[in-house]
Every structure is written in C-alpha cells, then in structure tokens.
C-alpha cells in the first residue's frame, strides 16, 4: 500500500487540484501521522501504521522555515498561489495554531501578498475558541463534511474521539459564510457494506445541511490515489457533475475535482 508522509514543517510547492500552486505547511511530525479522523481513504494511511517519533514543530520553527522558503521562492520569481495548512493529519490540533496563523498571514503579506492562506480541516476542533478564531482570519477556511449520516461518518471517516455532528454543523453556520465545505464522494464497500454516498439518500440530506450552513462555496472530490482500504472506488465524473448541478439549483456555488 502506497502512502504519503509529508515533510515538516514546509513541503512543496505542489499543484493542488483545487487550489493552484500550493506551498504546504505541515504542523505535525514529519515521520508519521496524527489525526482526529482515521479515514479509510486517507493518502497518509491509517493512524496506527504511522506513529511518529519526531516532535511537532514549534511555532518558531514553522515561522522560520516558512520565511526561508518564501524568501527563496521570491528570489526565484515563483511565488505560490496559496499557502495551505495540510500534511500528516489535522492541522488545527497544534497547540499554537492561532499564533501560527498570525505569523503566516504576516509572512504572506511581506513576501507574496496576492497568495491566499488556506486551511484544510476535518472540522473536529472548531469548537475550540482559539481554533474558531484562527479560521476566521484565513482566506480559505475549508471544512470537511462528507455526509450528515453519522453511521457513515463512523464507518468511513472513523473519528478517534467523540464526534457531535449537530454541534459541528451549528459551528459551521456560525462562520456566517466564511467557510468552504469540502466533501469526499466515493463508492465501493467495507466489509461487504456499500459505501456509495453518491445517491440521493445521502446527497439530499447533505445538501439540506449545506444550504443551512450557507458556505462561500462547496468543493466536492473523489479519491485520487491509492487508499489504505482496498475496497474503495472513485465516484464518476457524471456522478460528481450531477451533485454540482443539484447544488447549483439550490443557489450554492460548487466545483468538482475528478
């Protein structure tokens, strides 16, 4: 099974399907994975298979490494379109996340003022006031909501702690439109049970919740690399286009990555 473990604290730049030329920030160890989800589709593999031995980078280490990289890119005339917090797990679990966002915005303003600051989050930490505050500062606050079926979330996203779906949706609404919803659509089976969430029984309740959240936009996508669970399959272009069209009929801006 091929998995991707990203260097820390800076990796790339890489070309993102959704964001353009992206300079990655990994706030987790560079030799393993720490996440509040253990998704069956995660490109970094299962949590238990990649226990890190290195420490998480300090706020100071992140700022120094980011400034070095941005200075280098500026000298080369190849600045990023976006600085993206992603990497080996959930970035918002870092205890200095809010301060790191402040540092990143200052460095972005200094070296590449046209670049956007993005955070890819599974939404599990947004009840923490300091995380909620930090996410309001960034340009692209991208929050995961794969479905509103709690049993499906437990089967596919596999939260490692308590997961209060109603509270997460309430907090997504509290961003007052300063959020993007990101949703994975896939097919296949797990232990003989279908995990196809492209049908109306999953899509229609999800769209209802998305409409209540009123995000800036919705990004839907499907698996692009080998997954740790072998039974998963890509959703088709036609299925994703159908969901985008359903969102458009509700007045919700949406795009699909195939």
mmCIF file of C-alpha atoms in Angstrom:
data_model
loop_
_atom_site.group_PDB
_atom_site.id
_atom_site.type_symbol
_atom_site.label_atom_id
_atom_site.label_comp_id
_atom_site.label_asym_id
_atom_site.label_seq_id
_atom_site.Cartn_x
_atom_site.Cartn_y
_atom_site.Cartn_z
ATOM 1 C CA UNK A 1 0.000 0.000 0.000
ATOM 2 C CA UNK A 2 1.447 3.354 -1.088
ATOM 3 C CA UNK A 3 1.082 6.162 1.415
ATOM 4 C CA UNK A 4 2.334 9.745 1.523
ATOM 5 C CA UNK A 5 4.023 11.154 4.620
ATOM 6 C CA UNK A 6 4.873 14.821 4.185
ATOM 7 C CA UNK A 7 7.995 16.605 5.415
ATOM 8 C CA UNK A 8 7.553 19.078 8.257
ATOM 9 C CA UNK A 9 7.018 21.946 8.662
ATOM 10 C CA UNK A 10 7.133 23.016 4.971
ATOM 11 C CA UNK A 11 6.608 20.898 1.871
ATOM 12 C CA UNK A 12 6.165 21.573 -1.812
ATOM 13 C CA UNK A 13 5.155 23.611 -3.590
ATOM 14 C CA UNK A 14 2.748 21.181 -5.235
ATOM 15 C CA UNK A 15 -0.042 21.620 -7.763
ATOM 16 C CA UNK A 16 -3.363 21.229 -5.973
ATOM 17 C CA UNK A 17 -6.411 20.030 -7.903
ATOM 18 C CA UNK A 18 -8.475 22.666 -6.130
ATOM 19 C CA UNK A 19 -6.156 25.494 -5.052
ATOM 20 C CA UNK A 20 -3.426 26.003 -7.677
ATOM 21 C CA UNK A 21 0.316 26.180 -6.861
ATOM 22 C CA UNK A 22 0.283 25.403 -3.168
ATOM 23 C CA UNK A 23 3.058 25.713 -0.614
ATOM 24 C CA UNK A 24 2.250 23.228 2.122
ATOM 25 C CA UNK A 25 2.545 23.743 5.870
ATOM 26 C CA UNK A 26 2.568 20.558 7.952
ATOM 27 C CA UNK A 27 2.144 21.290 11.666
ATOM 28 C CA UNK A 28 2.606 17.635 12.554
ATOM 29 C CA UNK A 29 5.722 15.434 12.757
ATOM 30 C CA UNK A 30 7.492 14.694 9.506
ATOM 31 C CA UNK A 31 7.739 10.947 10.158
ATOM 32 C CA UNK A 32 4.153 9.958 10.924
ATOM 33 C CA UNK A 33 0.506 10.863 11.234
ATOM 34 C CA UNK A 34 -1.609 12.411 13.997
ATOM 35 C CA UNK A 35 -5.287 12.913 13.267
ATOM 36 C CA UNK A 36 -8.688 13.086 14.919
ATOM 37 C CA UNK A 37 -10.044 11.047 11.997
ATOM 38 C CA UNK A 38 -8.727 7.733 10.699
ATOM 39 C CA UNK A 39 -10.292 7.836 7.244
ATOM 40 C CA UNK A 40 -10.369 4.712 5.125
ATOM 41 C CA UNK A 41 -9.408 6.857 2.121
ATOM 42 C CA UNK A 42 -6.562 8.894 3.666
ATOM 43 C CA UNK A 43 -3.494 9.156 1.432
ATOM 44 C CA UNK A 44 -1.333 9.204 4.595
ATOM 45 C CA UNK A 45 -2.543 5.735 5.596
ATOM 46 C CA UNK A 46 -4.038 4.545 8.859
ATOM 47 C CA UNK A 47 -3.088 6.272 12.102
ATOM 48 C CA UNK A 48 -1.830 3.063 13.738
ATOM 49 C CA UNK A 49 0.544 2.326 10.856
ATOM 50 C CA UNK A 50 2.405 5.642 11.045
ATOM 51 C CA UNK A 51 3.058 6.513 14.687
ATOM 52 C CA UNK A 52 5.522 9.423 14.723
ATOM 53 C CA UNK A 53 8.698 9.564 16.806
ATOM 54 C CA UNK A 54 9.595 13.160 15.929
ATOM 55 C CA UNK A 55 8.130 16.152 17.771
ATOM 56 C CA UNK A 56 5.597 18.564 16.337
ATOM 57 C CA UNK A 57 7.295 21.705 15.026
ATOM 58 C CA UNK A 58 7.234 24.724 17.329
ATOM 59 C CA UNK A 59 5.606 27.998 16.335
ATOM 60 C CA UNK A 60 9.070 29.492 15.946
ATOM 61 C CA UNK A 61 10.280 26.618 13.753
ATOM 62 C CA UNK A 62 7.262 26.962 11.487
ATOM 63 C CA UNK A 63 7.729 30.714 11.072
ATOM 64 C CA UNK A 64 11.468 30.407 10.353
ATOM 65 C CA UNK A 65 11.026 27.602 7.816
ATOM 66 C CA UNK A 66 8.168 29.388 6.071
ATOM 67 C CA UNK A 67 10.097 32.643 5.816
ATOM 68 C CA UNK A 68 13.136 30.837 4.414
ATOM 69 C CA UNK A 69 11.036 29.124 1.759
ATOM 70 C CA UNK A 70 9.076 32.239 0.781
ATOM 71 C CA UNK A 71 12.295 34.247 0.535
ATOM 72 C CA UNK A 72 13.777 31.566 -1.702
ATOM 73 C CA UNK A 73 10.666 31.410 -3.914
ATOM 74 C CA UNK A 74 10.541 35.194 -4.231
ATOM 75 C CA UNK A 75 14.189 35.255 -5.341
ATOM 76 C CA UNK A 76 13.344 32.643 -7.965
ATOM 77 C CA UNK A 77 10.295 34.598 -9.147
ATOM 78 C CA UNK A 78 7.981 31.660 -8.488
ATOM 79 C CA UNK A 79 5.627 32.617 -5.674
ATOM 80 C CA UNK A 80 2.760 30.344 -4.587
ATOM 81 C CA UNK A 81 -0.922 30.919 -5.298
ATOM 82 C CA UNK A 82 -1.756 29.636 -1.851
ATOM 83 C CA UNK A 83 -0.146 28.663 1.458
ATOM 84 C CA UNK A 84 -2.015 25.568 2.594
ATOM 85 C CA UNK A 85 -2.131 24.008 6.033
ATOM 86 C CA UNK A 86 -2.477 20.283 5.463
ATOM 87 C CA UNK A 87 0.048 17.470 5.835
ATOM 88 C CA UNK A 88 0.102 14.414 8.073
ATOM 89 C CA UNK A 89 -3.225 14.758 9.862
ATOM 90 C CA UNK A 90 -5.388 17.505 11.343
ATOM 91 C CA UNK A 91 -3.508 20.853 11.440
ATOM 92 C CA UNK A 92 -5.784 22.536 13.983
ATOM 93 C CA UNK A 93 -4.694 20.199 16.785
ATOM 94 C CA UNK A 94 -1.404 22.126 17.074
ATOM 95 C CA UNK A 95 -1.463 23.926 20.457
ATOM 96 C CA UNK A 96 -0.117 27.163 18.880
ATOM 97 C CA UNK A 97 -2.341 27.062 15.802
ATOM 98 C CA UNK A 98 -3.826 30.529 16.289
ATOM 99 C CA UNK A 99 -0.407 32.169 16.672
ATOM 100 C CA UNK A 100 0.968 30.256 13.696
ATOM 101 C CA UNK A 101 -1.868 31.608 11.561
ATOM 102 C CA UNK A 102 -0.952 35.149 12.669
ATOM 103 C CA UNK A 103 2.698 34.542 11.726
ATOM 104 C CA UNK A 104 1.718 33.076 8.366
ATOM 105 C CA UNK A 105 -0.520 35.997 7.447
ATOM 106 C CA UNK A 106 2.294 38.429 8.319
ATOM 107 C CA UNK A 107 4.791 36.495 6.178
ATOM 108 C CA UNK A 108 2.304 36.205 3.326
ATOM 109 C CA UNK A 109 1.788 39.970 3.426
ATOM 110 C CA UNK A 110 5.557 40.519 3.366
ATOM 111 C CA UNK A 111 6.560 38.112 0.584
ATOM 112 C CA UNK A 112 3.520 37.219 -1.518
ATOM 113 C CA UNK A 113 0.544 39.481 -0.755
ATOM 114 C CA UNK A 114 -1.532 38.007 -3.585
ATOM 115 C CA UNK A 115 -1.343 34.483 -2.175
ATOM 116 C CA UNK A 116 -4.208 33.070 -0.136
ATOM 117 C CA UNK A 117 -3.866 31.298 3.197
ATOM 118 C CA UNK A 118 -5.875 28.064 3.283
ATOM 119 C CA UNK A 119 -6.567 25.511 5.976
ATOM 120 C CA UNK A 120 -7.808 22.004 5.172
ATOM 121 C CA UNK A 121 -9.576 20.814 8.315
ATOM 122 C CA UNK A 122 -11.772 17.859 9.214
ATOM 123 C CA UNK A 123 -13.805 20.261 11.420
ATOM 124 C CA UNK A 124 -13.358 18.273 14.631
ATOM 125 C CA UNK A 125 -11.590 21.085 16.514
ATOM 126 C CA UNK A 126 -13.757 24.072 15.572
ATOM 127 C CA UNK A 127 -15.459 24.054 18.980
ATOM 128 C CA UNK A 128 -12.173 25.314 20.462
ATOM 129 C CA UNK A 129 -12.481 29.119 20.621
ATOM 130 C CA UNK A 130 -8.867 29.689 19.543
ATOM 131 C CA UNK A 131 -9.304 27.427 16.501
ATOM 132 C CA UNK A 132 -12.599 29.063 15.541
ATOM 133 C CA UNK A 133 -10.938 32.480 15.863
ATOM 134 C CA UNK A 134 -7.938 31.446 13.753
ATOM 135 C CA UNK A 135 -10.069 30.008 10.966
ATOM 136 C CA UNK A 136 -11.959 33.282 10.653
ATOM 137 C CA UNK A 137 -8.664 35.003 9.775
ATOM 138 C CA UNK A 138 -7.683 32.850 6.788
ATOM 139 C CA UNK A 139 -8.751 33.324 3.177
ATOM 140 C CA UNK A 140 -9.883 29.754 2.618
ATOM 141 C CA UNK A 141 -11.394 28.094 5.661
ATOM 142 C CA UNK A 142 -12.041 24.652 4.156
ATOM 143 C CA UNK A 143 -14.084 22.348 6.398
ATOM 144 C CA UNK A 144 -14.872 18.700 5.819
ATOM 145 C CA UNK A 145 -18.444 17.406 5.828
ATOM 146 C CA UNK A 146 -18.550 14.110 3.941
ATOM 147 C CA UNK A 147 -22.168 13.356 4.844
ATOM 148 C CA UNK A 148 -24.774 14.017 7.505
ATOM 149 C CA UNK A 149 -25.218 10.298 8.148
ATOM 150 C CA UNK A 150 -23.451 9.664 11.459
ATOM 151 C CA UNK A 151 -23.123 5.922 10.896
ATOM 152 C CA UNK A 152 -21.424 6.577 7.563
ATOM 153 C CA UNK A 153 -19.009 9.004 9.249
ATOM 154 C CA UNK A 154 -18.171 6.363 11.851
ATOM 155 C CA UNK A 155 -17.614 3.755 9.133
ATOM 156 C CA UNK A 156 -15.560 5.851 6.680
ATOM 157 C CA UNK A 157 -14.108 8.907 8.462
ATOM 158 C CA UNK A 158 -13.747 6.983 11.747
ATOM 159 C CA UNK A 159 -13.421 9.800 14.339
ATOM 160 C CA UNK A 160 -10.910 8.899 17.050
ATOM 161 C CA UNK A 161 -12.912 10.708 19.762
ATOM 162 C CA UNK A 162 -16.428 11.982 20.357
ATOM 163 C CA UNK A 163 -17.979 13.408 17.199
ATOM 164 C CA UNK A 164 -21.021 15.647 17.669
ATOM 165 C CA UNK A 165 -22.390 16.120 14.146
ATOM 166 C CA UNK A 166 -25.133 18.567 15.178
ATOM 167 C CA UNK A 167 -22.640 20.768 17.043
ATOM 168 C CA UNK A 168 -20.204 20.767 14.134
ATOM 169 C CA UNK A 169 -22.948 21.861 11.743
ATOM 170 C CA UNK A 170 -24.030 24.573 14.214
ATOM 171 C CA UNK A 171 -20.472 25.904 14.360
ATOM 172 C CA UNK A 172 -20.125 25.787 10.582
ATOM 173 C CA UNK A 173 -23.195 28.034 10.407
ATOM 174 C CA UNK A 174 -21.536 30.378 12.932
ATOM 175 C CA UNK A 175 -18.807 31.218 10.405
ATOM 176 C CA UNK A 176 -21.535 33.233 8.631
ATOM 177 C CA UNK A 177 -20.450 32.272 5.142
ATOM 178 C CA UNK A 178 -16.695 32.496 5.789
ATOM 179 C CA UNK A 179 -16.195 28.809 5.118
ATOM 180 C CA UNK A 180 -15.915 26.374 2.261
ATOM 181 C CA UNK A 181 -17.375 22.889 2.622
ATOM 182 C CA UNK A 182 -15.260 20.044 1.241
ATOM 183 C CA UNK A 183 -16.845 16.646 0.667
ATOM 184 C CA UNK A 184 -15.469 13.305 -0.467
ATOM 185 C CA UNK A 185 -17.725 11.175 -2.653
ATOM 186 C CA UNK A 186 -16.757 7.577 -3.285
ATOM 187 C CA UNK A 187 -18.059 4.097 -3.981
ATOM 188 C CA UNK A 188 -17.120 0.529 -3.146
ATOM 189 C CA UNK A 189 -17.688 -1.481 0.006
ATOM 190 C CA UNK A 190 -16.349 -2.029 3.513
ATOM 191 C CA UNK A 191 -16.805 -5.496 4.993
ATOM 192 C CA UNK A 192 -19.464 -6.202 2.394
ATOM 193 C CA UNK A 193 -21.413 -2.995 3.109
ATOM 194 C CA UNK A 194 -21.738 -0.407 0.330
ATOM 195 C CA UNK A 195 -20.109 2.961 0.999
ATOM 196 C CA UNK A 196 -21.524 4.662 -2.098
ATOM 197 C CA UNK A 197 -22.576 8.135 -0.906
ATOM 198 C CA UNK A 198 -23.412 9.496 -4.371
ATOM 199 C CA UNK A 199 -27.086 8.505 -4.273
ATOM 200 C CA UNK A 200 -29.980 10.747 -3.301
ATOM 201 C CA UNK A 201 -30.416 9.064 0.099
ATOM 202 C CA UNK A 202 -27.070 10.602 1.084
ATOM 203 C CA UNK A 203 -26.879 13.628 -1.198
ATOM 204 C CA UNK A 204 -30.268 15.223 -0.496
ATOM 205 C CA UNK A 205 -29.919 15.421 3.342
ATOM 206 C CA UNK A 206 -26.330 16.648 2.888
ATOM 207 C CA UNK A 207 -27.468 19.411 0.519
ATOM 208 C CA UNK A 208 -30.136 20.438 3.034
ATOM 209 C CA UNK A 209 -27.436 20.840 5.710
ATOM 210 C CA UNK A 210 -25.104 22.662 3.318
ATOM 211 C CA UNK A 211 -27.878 25.100 2.438
ATOM 212 C CA UNK A 212 -28.376 25.835 6.148
ATOM 213 C CA UNK A 213 -24.617 26.348 6.625
ATOM 214 C CA UNK A 214 -24.606 28.775 3.664
ATOM 215 C CA UNK A 215 -20.892 28.396 2.834
ATOM 216 C CA UNK A 216 -18.952 30.578 0.446
ATOM 217 C CA UNK A 217 -18.685 27.551 -1.829
ATOM 218 C CA UNK A 218 -18.585 23.756 -1.875
ATOM 219 C CA UNK A 219 -15.711 21.650 -3.172
ATOM 220 C CA UNK A 220 -16.539 18.041 -3.953
ATOM 221 C CA UNK A 221 -13.967 15.474 -4.952
ATOM 222 C CA UNK A 222 -13.232 11.771 -5.099
ATOM 223 C CA UNK A 223 -10.260 9.549 -4.369
ATOM 224 C CA UNK A 224 -7.215 10.343 -6.488
ATOM 225 C CA UNK A 225 -4.574 7.995 -5.078
ATOM 226 C CA UNK A 226 -4.296 4.514 -3.632
ATOM 227 C CA UNK A 227 -6.256 4.233 -0.389
ATOM 228 C CA UNK A 228 -5.374 2.235 2.748
ATOM 229 C CA UNK A 229 -8.646 0.335 2.466
ATOM 230 C CA UNK A 230 -8.673 -1.681 -0.753
ATOM 231 C CA UNK A 231 -12.441 -1.765 -1.319
ATOM 232 C CA UNK A 232 -12.909 1.910 -2.206
ATOM 233 C CA UNK A 233 -13.611 3.176 -5.720
ATOM 234 C CA UNK A 234 -13.747 6.569 -7.416
ATOM 235 C CA UNK A 235 -17.036 8.316 -7.979
ATOM 236 C CA UNK A 236 -17.523 9.016 -11.674
ATOM 237 C CA UNK A 237 -17.307 12.391 -13.362
ATOM 238 C CA UNK A 238 -21.007 12.083 -14.206
ATOM 239 C CA UNK A 239 -21.932 11.455 -10.569
ATOM 240 C CA UNK A 240 -19.928 14.438 -9.338
ATOM 241 C CA UNK A 241 -21.332 16.690 -12.082
ATOM 242 C CA UNK A 242 -24.856 15.650 -11.066
ATOM 243 C CA UNK A 243 -24.192 16.679 -7.462
ATOM 244 C CA UNK A 244 -22.727 20.025 -8.567
ATOM 245 C CA UNK A 245 -25.876 20.621 -10.635
ATOM 246 C CA UNK A 246 -28.082 19.761 -7.634
ATOM 247 C CA UNK A 247 -26.175 22.305 -5.533
ATOM 248 C CA UNK A 248 -26.458 24.921 -8.286
ATOM 249 C CA UNK A 249 -30.234 24.515 -8.342
ATOM 250 C CA UNK A 250 -30.206 25.476 -4.658
ATOM 251 C CA UNK A 251 -28.118 28.546 -5.396
ATOM 252 C CA UNK A 252 -24.929 27.074 -3.912
ATOM 253 C CA UNK A 253 -21.628 27.704 -5.695
ATOM 254 C CA UNK A 254 -19.817 24.389 -6.199
ATOM 255 C CA UNK A 255 -16.982 22.751 -8.110
ATOM 256 C CA UNK A 256 -15.817 19.182 -8.603
ATOM 257 C CA UNK A 257 -12.337 17.665 -8.786
ATOM 258 C CA UNK A 258 -12.249 14.339 -10.604
#
